PDB file of C-alpha atoms in Angstrom:
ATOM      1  CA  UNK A   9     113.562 102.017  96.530  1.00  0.00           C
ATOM      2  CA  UNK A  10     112.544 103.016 100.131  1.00  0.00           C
ATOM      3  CA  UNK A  11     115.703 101.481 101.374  1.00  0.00           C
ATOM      4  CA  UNK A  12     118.056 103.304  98.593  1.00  0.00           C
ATOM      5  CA  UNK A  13     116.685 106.652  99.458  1.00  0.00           C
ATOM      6  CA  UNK A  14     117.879 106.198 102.795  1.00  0.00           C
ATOM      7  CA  UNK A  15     120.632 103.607 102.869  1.00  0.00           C
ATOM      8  CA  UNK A  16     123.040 106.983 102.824  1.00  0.00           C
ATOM      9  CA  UNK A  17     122.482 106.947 106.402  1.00  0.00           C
ATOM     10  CA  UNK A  18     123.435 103.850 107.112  1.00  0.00           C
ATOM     11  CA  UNK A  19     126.932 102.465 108.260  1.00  0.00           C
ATOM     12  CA  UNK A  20     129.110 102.601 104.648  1.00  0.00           C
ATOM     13  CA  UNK A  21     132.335 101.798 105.908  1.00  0.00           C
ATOM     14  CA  UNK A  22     133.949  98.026 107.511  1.00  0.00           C
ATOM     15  CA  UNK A  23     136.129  99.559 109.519  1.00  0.00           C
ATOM     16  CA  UNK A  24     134.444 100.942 112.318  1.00  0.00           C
ATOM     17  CA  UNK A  25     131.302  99.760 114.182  1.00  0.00           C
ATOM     18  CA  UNK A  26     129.540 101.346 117.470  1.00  0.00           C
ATOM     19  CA  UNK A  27     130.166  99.425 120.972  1.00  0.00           C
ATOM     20  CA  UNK A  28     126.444  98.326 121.147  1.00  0.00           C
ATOM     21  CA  UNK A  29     123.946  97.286 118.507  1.00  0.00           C
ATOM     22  CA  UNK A  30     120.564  95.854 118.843  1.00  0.00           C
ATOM     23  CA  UNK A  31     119.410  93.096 116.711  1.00  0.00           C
ATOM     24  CA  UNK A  32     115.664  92.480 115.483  1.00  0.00           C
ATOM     25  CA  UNK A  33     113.333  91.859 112.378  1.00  0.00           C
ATOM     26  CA  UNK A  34     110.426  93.409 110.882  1.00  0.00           C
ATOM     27  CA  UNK A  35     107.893  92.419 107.717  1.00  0.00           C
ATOM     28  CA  UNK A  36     108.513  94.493 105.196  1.00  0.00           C
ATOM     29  CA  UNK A  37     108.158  94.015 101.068  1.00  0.00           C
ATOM     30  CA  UNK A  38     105.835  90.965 100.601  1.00  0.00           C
ATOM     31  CA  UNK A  39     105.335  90.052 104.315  1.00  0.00           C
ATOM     32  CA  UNK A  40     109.206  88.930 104.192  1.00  0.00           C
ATOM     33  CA  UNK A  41     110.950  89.126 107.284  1.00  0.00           C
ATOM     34  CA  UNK A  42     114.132  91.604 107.218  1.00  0.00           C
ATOM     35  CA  UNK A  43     116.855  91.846 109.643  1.00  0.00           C
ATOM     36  CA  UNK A  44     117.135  95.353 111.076  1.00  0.00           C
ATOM     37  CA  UNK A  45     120.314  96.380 113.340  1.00  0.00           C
ATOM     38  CA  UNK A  46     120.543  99.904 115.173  1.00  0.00           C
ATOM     39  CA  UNK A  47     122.969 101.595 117.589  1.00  0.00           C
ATOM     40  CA  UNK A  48     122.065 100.637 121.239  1.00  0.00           C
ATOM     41  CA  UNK A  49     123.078 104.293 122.069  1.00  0.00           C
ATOM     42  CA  UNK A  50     121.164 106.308 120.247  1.00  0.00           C
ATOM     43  CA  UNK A  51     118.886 104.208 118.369  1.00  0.00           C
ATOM     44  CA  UNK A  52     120.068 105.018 114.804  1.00  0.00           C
ATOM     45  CA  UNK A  53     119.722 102.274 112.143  1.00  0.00           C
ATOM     46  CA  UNK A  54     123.095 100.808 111.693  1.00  0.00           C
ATOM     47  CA  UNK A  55     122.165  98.453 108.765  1.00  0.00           C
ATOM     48  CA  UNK A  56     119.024  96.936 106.698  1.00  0.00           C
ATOM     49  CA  UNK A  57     119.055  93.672 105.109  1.00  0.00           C
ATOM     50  CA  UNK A  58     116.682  91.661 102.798  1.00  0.00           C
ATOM     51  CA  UNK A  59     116.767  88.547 104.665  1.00  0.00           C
ATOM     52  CA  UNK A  60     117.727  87.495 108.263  1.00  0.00           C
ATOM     53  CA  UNK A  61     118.999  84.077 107.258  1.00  0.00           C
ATOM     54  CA  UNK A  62     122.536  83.157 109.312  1.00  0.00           C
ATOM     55  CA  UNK A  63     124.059  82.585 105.753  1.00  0.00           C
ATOM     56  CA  UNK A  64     123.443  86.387 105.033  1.00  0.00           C
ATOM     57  CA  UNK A  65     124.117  88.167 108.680  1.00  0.00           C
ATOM     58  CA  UNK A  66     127.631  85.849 108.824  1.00  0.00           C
ATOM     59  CA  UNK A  67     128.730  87.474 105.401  1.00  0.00           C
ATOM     60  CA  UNK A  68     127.999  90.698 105.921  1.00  0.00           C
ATOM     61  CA  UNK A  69     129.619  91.011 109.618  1.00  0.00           C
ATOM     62  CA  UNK A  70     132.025  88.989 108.535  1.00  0.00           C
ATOM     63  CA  UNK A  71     132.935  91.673 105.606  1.00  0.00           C
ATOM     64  CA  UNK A  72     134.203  94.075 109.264  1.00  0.00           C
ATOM     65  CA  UNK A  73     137.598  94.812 109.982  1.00  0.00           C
ATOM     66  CA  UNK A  74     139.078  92.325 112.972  1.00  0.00           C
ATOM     67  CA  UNK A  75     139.589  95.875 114.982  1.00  0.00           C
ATOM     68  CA  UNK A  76     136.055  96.900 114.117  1.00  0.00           C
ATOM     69  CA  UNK A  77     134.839  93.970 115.240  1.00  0.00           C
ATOM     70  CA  UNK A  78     137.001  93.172 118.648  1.00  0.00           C
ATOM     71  CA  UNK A  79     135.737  96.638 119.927  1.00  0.00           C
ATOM     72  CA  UNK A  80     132.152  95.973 119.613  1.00  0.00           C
ATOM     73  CA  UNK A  81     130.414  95.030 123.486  1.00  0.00           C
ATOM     74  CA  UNK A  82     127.210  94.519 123.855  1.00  0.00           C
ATOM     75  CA  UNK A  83     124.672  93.298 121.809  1.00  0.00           C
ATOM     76  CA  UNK A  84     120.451  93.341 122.564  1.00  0.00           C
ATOM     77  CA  UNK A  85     118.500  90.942 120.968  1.00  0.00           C
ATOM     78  CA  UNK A  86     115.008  88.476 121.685  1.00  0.00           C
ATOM     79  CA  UNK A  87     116.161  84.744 122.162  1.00  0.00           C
ATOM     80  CA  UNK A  88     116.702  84.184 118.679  1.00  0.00           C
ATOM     81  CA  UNK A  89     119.002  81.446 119.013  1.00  0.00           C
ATOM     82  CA  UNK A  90     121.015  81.414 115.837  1.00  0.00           C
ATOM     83  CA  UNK A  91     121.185  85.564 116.397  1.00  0.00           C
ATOM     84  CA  UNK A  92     123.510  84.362 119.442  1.00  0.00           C
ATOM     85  CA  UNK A  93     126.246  82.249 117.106  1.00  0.00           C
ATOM     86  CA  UNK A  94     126.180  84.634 115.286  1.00  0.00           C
ATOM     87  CA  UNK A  95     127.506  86.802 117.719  1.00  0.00           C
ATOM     88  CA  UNK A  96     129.943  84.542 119.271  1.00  0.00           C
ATOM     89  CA  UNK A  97     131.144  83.808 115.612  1.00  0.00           C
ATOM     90  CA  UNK A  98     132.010  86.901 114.490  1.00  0.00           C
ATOM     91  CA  UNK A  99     132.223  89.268 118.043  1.00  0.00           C
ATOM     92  CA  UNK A 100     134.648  87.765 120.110  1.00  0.00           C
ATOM     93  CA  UNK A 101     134.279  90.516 122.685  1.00  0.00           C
ATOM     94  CA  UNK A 102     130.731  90.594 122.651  1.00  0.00           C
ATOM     95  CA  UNK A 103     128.373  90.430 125.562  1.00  0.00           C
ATOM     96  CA  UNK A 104     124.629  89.099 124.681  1.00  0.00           C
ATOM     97  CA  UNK A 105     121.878  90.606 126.346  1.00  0.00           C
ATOM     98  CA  UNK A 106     118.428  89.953 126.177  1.00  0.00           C
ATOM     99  CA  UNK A 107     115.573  92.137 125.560  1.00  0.00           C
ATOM    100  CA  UNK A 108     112.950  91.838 128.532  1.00  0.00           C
ATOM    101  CA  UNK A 109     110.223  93.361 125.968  1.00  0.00           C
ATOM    102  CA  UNK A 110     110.821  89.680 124.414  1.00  0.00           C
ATOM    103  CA  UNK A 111     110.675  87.809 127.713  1.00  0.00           C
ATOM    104  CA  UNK A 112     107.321  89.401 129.072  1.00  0.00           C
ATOM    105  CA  UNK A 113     106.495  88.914 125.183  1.00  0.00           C
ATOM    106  CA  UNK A 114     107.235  85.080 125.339  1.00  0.00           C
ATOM    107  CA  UNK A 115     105.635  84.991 128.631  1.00  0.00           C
ATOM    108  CA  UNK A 116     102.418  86.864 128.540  1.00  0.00           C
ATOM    109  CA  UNK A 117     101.628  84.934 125.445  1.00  0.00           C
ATOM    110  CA  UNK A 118     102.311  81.122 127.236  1.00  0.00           C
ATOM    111  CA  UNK A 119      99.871  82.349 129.998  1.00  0.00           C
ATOM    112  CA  UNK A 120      97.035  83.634 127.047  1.00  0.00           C
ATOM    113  CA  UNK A 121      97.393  80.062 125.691  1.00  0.00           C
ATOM    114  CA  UNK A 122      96.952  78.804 129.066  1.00  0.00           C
ATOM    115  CA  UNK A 123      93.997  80.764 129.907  1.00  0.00           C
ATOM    116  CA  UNK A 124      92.170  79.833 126.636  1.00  0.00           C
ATOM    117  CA  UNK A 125      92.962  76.374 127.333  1.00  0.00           C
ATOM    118  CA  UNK A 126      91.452  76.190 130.518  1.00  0.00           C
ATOM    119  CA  UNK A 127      88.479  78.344 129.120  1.00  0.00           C
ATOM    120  CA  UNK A 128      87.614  75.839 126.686  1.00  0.00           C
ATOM    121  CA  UNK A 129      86.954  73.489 129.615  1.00  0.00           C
ATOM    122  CA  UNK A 130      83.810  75.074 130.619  1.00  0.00           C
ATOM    123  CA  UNK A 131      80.385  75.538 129.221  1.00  0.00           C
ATOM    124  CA  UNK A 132      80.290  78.235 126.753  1.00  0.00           C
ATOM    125  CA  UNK A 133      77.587  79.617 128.398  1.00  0.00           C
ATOM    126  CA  UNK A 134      79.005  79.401 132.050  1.00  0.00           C
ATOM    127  CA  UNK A 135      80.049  82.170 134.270  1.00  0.00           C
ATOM    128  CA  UNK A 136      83.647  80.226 134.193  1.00  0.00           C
ATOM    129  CA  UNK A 137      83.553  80.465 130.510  1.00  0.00           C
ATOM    130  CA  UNK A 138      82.818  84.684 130.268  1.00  0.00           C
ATOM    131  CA  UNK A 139      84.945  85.601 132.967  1.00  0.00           C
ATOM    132  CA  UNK A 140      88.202  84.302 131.476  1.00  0.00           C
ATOM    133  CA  UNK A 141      86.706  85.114 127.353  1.00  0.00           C
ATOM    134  CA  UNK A 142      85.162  88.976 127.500  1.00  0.00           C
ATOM    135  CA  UNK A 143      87.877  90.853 129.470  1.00  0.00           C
ATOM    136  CA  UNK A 144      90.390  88.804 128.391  1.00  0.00           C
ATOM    137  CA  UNK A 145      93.099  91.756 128.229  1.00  0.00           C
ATOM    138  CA  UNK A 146      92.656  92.889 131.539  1.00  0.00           C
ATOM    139  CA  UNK A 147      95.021  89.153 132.695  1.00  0.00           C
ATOM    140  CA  UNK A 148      97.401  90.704 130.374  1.00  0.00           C
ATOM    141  CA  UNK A 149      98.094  93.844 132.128  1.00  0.00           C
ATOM    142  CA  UNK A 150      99.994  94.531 135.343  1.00  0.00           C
ATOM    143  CA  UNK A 151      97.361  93.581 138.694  1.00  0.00           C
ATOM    144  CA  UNK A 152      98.909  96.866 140.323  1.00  0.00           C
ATOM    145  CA  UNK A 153      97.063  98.798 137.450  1.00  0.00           C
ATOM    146  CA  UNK A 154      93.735  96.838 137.652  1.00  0.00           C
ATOM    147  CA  UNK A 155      90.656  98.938 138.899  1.00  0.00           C
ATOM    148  CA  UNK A 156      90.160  97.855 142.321  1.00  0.00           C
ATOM    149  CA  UNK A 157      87.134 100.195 143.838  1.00  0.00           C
ATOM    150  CA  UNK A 158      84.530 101.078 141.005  1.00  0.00           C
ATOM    151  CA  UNK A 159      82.701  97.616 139.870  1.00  0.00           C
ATOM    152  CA  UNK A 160      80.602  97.445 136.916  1.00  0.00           C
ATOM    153  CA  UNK A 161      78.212  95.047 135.395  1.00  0.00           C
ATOM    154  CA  UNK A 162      78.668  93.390 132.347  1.00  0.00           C
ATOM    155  CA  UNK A 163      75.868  91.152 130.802  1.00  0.00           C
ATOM    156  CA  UNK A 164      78.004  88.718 129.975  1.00  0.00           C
ATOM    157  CA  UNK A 165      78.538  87.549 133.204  1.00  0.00           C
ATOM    158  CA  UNK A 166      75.285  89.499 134.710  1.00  0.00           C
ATOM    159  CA  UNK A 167      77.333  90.574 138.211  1.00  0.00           C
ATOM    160  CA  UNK A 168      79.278  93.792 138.988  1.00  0.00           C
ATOM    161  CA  UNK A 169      82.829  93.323 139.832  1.00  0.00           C
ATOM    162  CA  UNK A 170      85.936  95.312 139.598  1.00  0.00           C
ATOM    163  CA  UNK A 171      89.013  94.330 137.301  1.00  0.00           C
ATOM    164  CA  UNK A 172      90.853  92.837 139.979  1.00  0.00           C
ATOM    165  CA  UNK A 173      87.607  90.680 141.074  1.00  0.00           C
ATOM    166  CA  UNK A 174      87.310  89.989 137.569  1.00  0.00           C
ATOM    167  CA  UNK A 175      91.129  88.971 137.132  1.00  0.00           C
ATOM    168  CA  UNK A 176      90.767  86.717 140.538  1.00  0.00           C
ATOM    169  CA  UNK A 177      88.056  84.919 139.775  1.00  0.00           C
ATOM    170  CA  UNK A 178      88.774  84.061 136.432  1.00  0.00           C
ATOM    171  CA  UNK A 179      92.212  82.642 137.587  1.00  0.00           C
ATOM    172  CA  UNK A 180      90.937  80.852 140.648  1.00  0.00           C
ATOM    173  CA  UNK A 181      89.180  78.281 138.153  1.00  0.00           C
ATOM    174  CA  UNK A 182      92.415  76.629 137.769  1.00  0.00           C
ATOM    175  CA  UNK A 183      95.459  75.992 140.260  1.00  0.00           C
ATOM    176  CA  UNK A 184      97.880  75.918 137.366  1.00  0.00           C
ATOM    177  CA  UNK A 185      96.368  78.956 135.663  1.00  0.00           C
ATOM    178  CA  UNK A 186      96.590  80.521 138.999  1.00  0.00           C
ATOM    179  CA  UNK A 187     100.002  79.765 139.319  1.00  0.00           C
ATOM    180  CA  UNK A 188     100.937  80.989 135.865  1.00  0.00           C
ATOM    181  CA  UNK A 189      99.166  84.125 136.454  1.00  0.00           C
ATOM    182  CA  UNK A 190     101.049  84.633 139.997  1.00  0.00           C
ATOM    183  CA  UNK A 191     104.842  83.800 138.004  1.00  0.00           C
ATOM    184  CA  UNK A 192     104.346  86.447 135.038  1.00  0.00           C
ATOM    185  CA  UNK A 193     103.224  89.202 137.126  1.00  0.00           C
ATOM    186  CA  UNK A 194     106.415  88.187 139.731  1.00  0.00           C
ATOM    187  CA  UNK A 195     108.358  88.246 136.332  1.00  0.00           C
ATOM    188  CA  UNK A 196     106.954  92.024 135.516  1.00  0.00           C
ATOM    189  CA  UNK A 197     107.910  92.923 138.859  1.00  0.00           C
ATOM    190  CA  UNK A 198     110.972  91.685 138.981  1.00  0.00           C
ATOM    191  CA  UNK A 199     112.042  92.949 135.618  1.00  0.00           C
ATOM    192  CA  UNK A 200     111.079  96.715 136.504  1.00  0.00           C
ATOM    193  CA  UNK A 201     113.302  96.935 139.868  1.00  0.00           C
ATOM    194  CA  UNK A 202     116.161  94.916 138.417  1.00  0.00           C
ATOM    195  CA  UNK A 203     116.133  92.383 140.925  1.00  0.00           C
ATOM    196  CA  UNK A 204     118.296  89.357 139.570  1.00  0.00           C
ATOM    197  CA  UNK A 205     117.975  87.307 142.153  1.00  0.00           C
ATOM    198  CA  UNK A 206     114.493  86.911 142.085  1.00  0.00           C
ATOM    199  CA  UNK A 207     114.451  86.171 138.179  1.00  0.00           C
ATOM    200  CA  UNK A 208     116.581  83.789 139.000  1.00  0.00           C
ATOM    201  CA  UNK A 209     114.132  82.051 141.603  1.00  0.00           C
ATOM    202  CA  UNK A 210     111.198  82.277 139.630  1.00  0.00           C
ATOM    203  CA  UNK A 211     112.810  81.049 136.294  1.00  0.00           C
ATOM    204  CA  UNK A 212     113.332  77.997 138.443  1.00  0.00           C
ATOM    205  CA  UNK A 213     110.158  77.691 139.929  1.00  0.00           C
ATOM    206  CA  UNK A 214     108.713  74.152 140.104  1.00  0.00           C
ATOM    207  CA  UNK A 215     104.994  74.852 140.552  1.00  0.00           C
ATOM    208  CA  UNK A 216     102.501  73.900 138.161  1.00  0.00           C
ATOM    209  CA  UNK A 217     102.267  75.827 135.097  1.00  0.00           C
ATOM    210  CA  UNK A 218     101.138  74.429 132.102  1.00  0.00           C
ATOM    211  CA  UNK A 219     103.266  72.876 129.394  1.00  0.00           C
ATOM    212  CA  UNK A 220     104.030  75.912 127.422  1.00  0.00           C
ATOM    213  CA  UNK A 221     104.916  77.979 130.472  1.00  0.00           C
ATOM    214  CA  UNK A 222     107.270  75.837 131.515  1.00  0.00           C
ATOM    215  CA  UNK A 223     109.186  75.639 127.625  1.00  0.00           C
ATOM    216  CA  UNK A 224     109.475  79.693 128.181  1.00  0.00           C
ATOM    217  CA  UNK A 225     111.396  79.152 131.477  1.00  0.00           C
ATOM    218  CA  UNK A 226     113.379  76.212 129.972  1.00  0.00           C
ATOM    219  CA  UNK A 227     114.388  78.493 127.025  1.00  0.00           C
ATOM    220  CA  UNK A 228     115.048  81.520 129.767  1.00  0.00           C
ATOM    221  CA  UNK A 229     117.166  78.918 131.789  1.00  0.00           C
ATOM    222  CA  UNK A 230     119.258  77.910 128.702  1.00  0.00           C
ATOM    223  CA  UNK A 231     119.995  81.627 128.437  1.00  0.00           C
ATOM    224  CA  UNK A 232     120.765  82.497 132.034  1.00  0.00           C
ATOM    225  CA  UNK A 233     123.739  84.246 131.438  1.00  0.00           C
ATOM    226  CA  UNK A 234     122.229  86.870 128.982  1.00  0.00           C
ATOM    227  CA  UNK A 235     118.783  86.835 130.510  1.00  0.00           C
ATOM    228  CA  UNK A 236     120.325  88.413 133.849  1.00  0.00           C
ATOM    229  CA  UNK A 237     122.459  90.835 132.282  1.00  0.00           C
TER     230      UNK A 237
END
């Protein structure tokens, strides 16, 4: 009903389509998962459908004029794999690029995984154990935005420290969760001042990470080409 209201809006004719689109899902009726598609320019919704299966997005791109479909560019999507055939089935022209929203996505949650991991290791009553389970959002954020001067105690771990003593220690129980913690925030860093050659670098990196970790830079090295774009 919602979607009839609206669906005026939406791209009617198979003739034209704008030179960048982005590609994602959402849950919508009964938790399903939809396919959503906008302009990359200026963010209008190009097209809703029901499903996301390959079956569905192949027949309805597929419905687009040749012309319409040889001028389309870019494209912005997450690593959704079959997303990418998709493209190079029915956009010859086409130039995939992935989201870095996704990428920090993928990797912020292979370091939380880590960090519970290692947390289970301790003694649920240690100081080990608190400092990496009651602030546990503060490893998720950027260590440049950390509080740095102003401790304060928490009775969980009965000391004062600041976020970023907090953040240290917690990581400095484990070299590999150390070293996970070290590559995201590189990855965040590198990411905001477009530097390409160090994604590069650290999507290589051979230091310990964790198993998970290392199947997020596997998937980001199987996408090179579109990660760096």
């Amino acid at each position: 009903r919602v979607l009839g209201n609206c669906s005026h809006r939406f791209i009617d004719s198979y003739e034209y389509l704008p030179a960048h689109l982005a590609f994602d899902e959402f849950k919508g009726v009964d938790r399903q998962l939809h396919f959503i598609c906008l302009d990359g320019d200026n963010h209008q919704v190009v097209q809703i459908l029901r499903t996301r299966y390959k079956k569905t997005l192949l027949k309805y791109f597929g419905r687009f004029s040749p012309q319409a479909r040889a001028n389309f560019r870019t494209v912005t999507m997450d690593l959704n794999f079959y997303y990418q055939d998709i493209v190079r089935a029915c956009f010859p022209n086409a130039q995939i690029v992935i989201d870095c929203f996704h990428m920090i996505q993928m990797l912020t949650r292979s370091f939380n995984s880590l960090r519970v991991k290692v947390m289970k290791t301790f003694d649920k009553r240690s100081r080990q154990y608190q400092l990496l389970k009651s602030l546990w959002k503060l490893y998720l954020k950027k260590f440049d935005e950390l509080e740095k001067v102003h401790p304060r105690y928490n009775w969980h771990y009965k000391d004062c420290l600041t976020q970023a003593q907090v953040v240290t220690e917690g990581i400095n129980t484990s070299t590999t969760l150390e070293n996970s913690y070290n590559l995201m925030q590189s990855f965040i860093q590198a990411f905001e001042t477009g530097n390409t050659h160090e994604l590069k670098s650290l999507i290589n990196c051979q230091d310990q990470i964790g198993t998970l970790m290392h199947k997020t830079l596997l998937t980001f090295k199987h996408n090179l080409t579109a990660v760096l774009n």
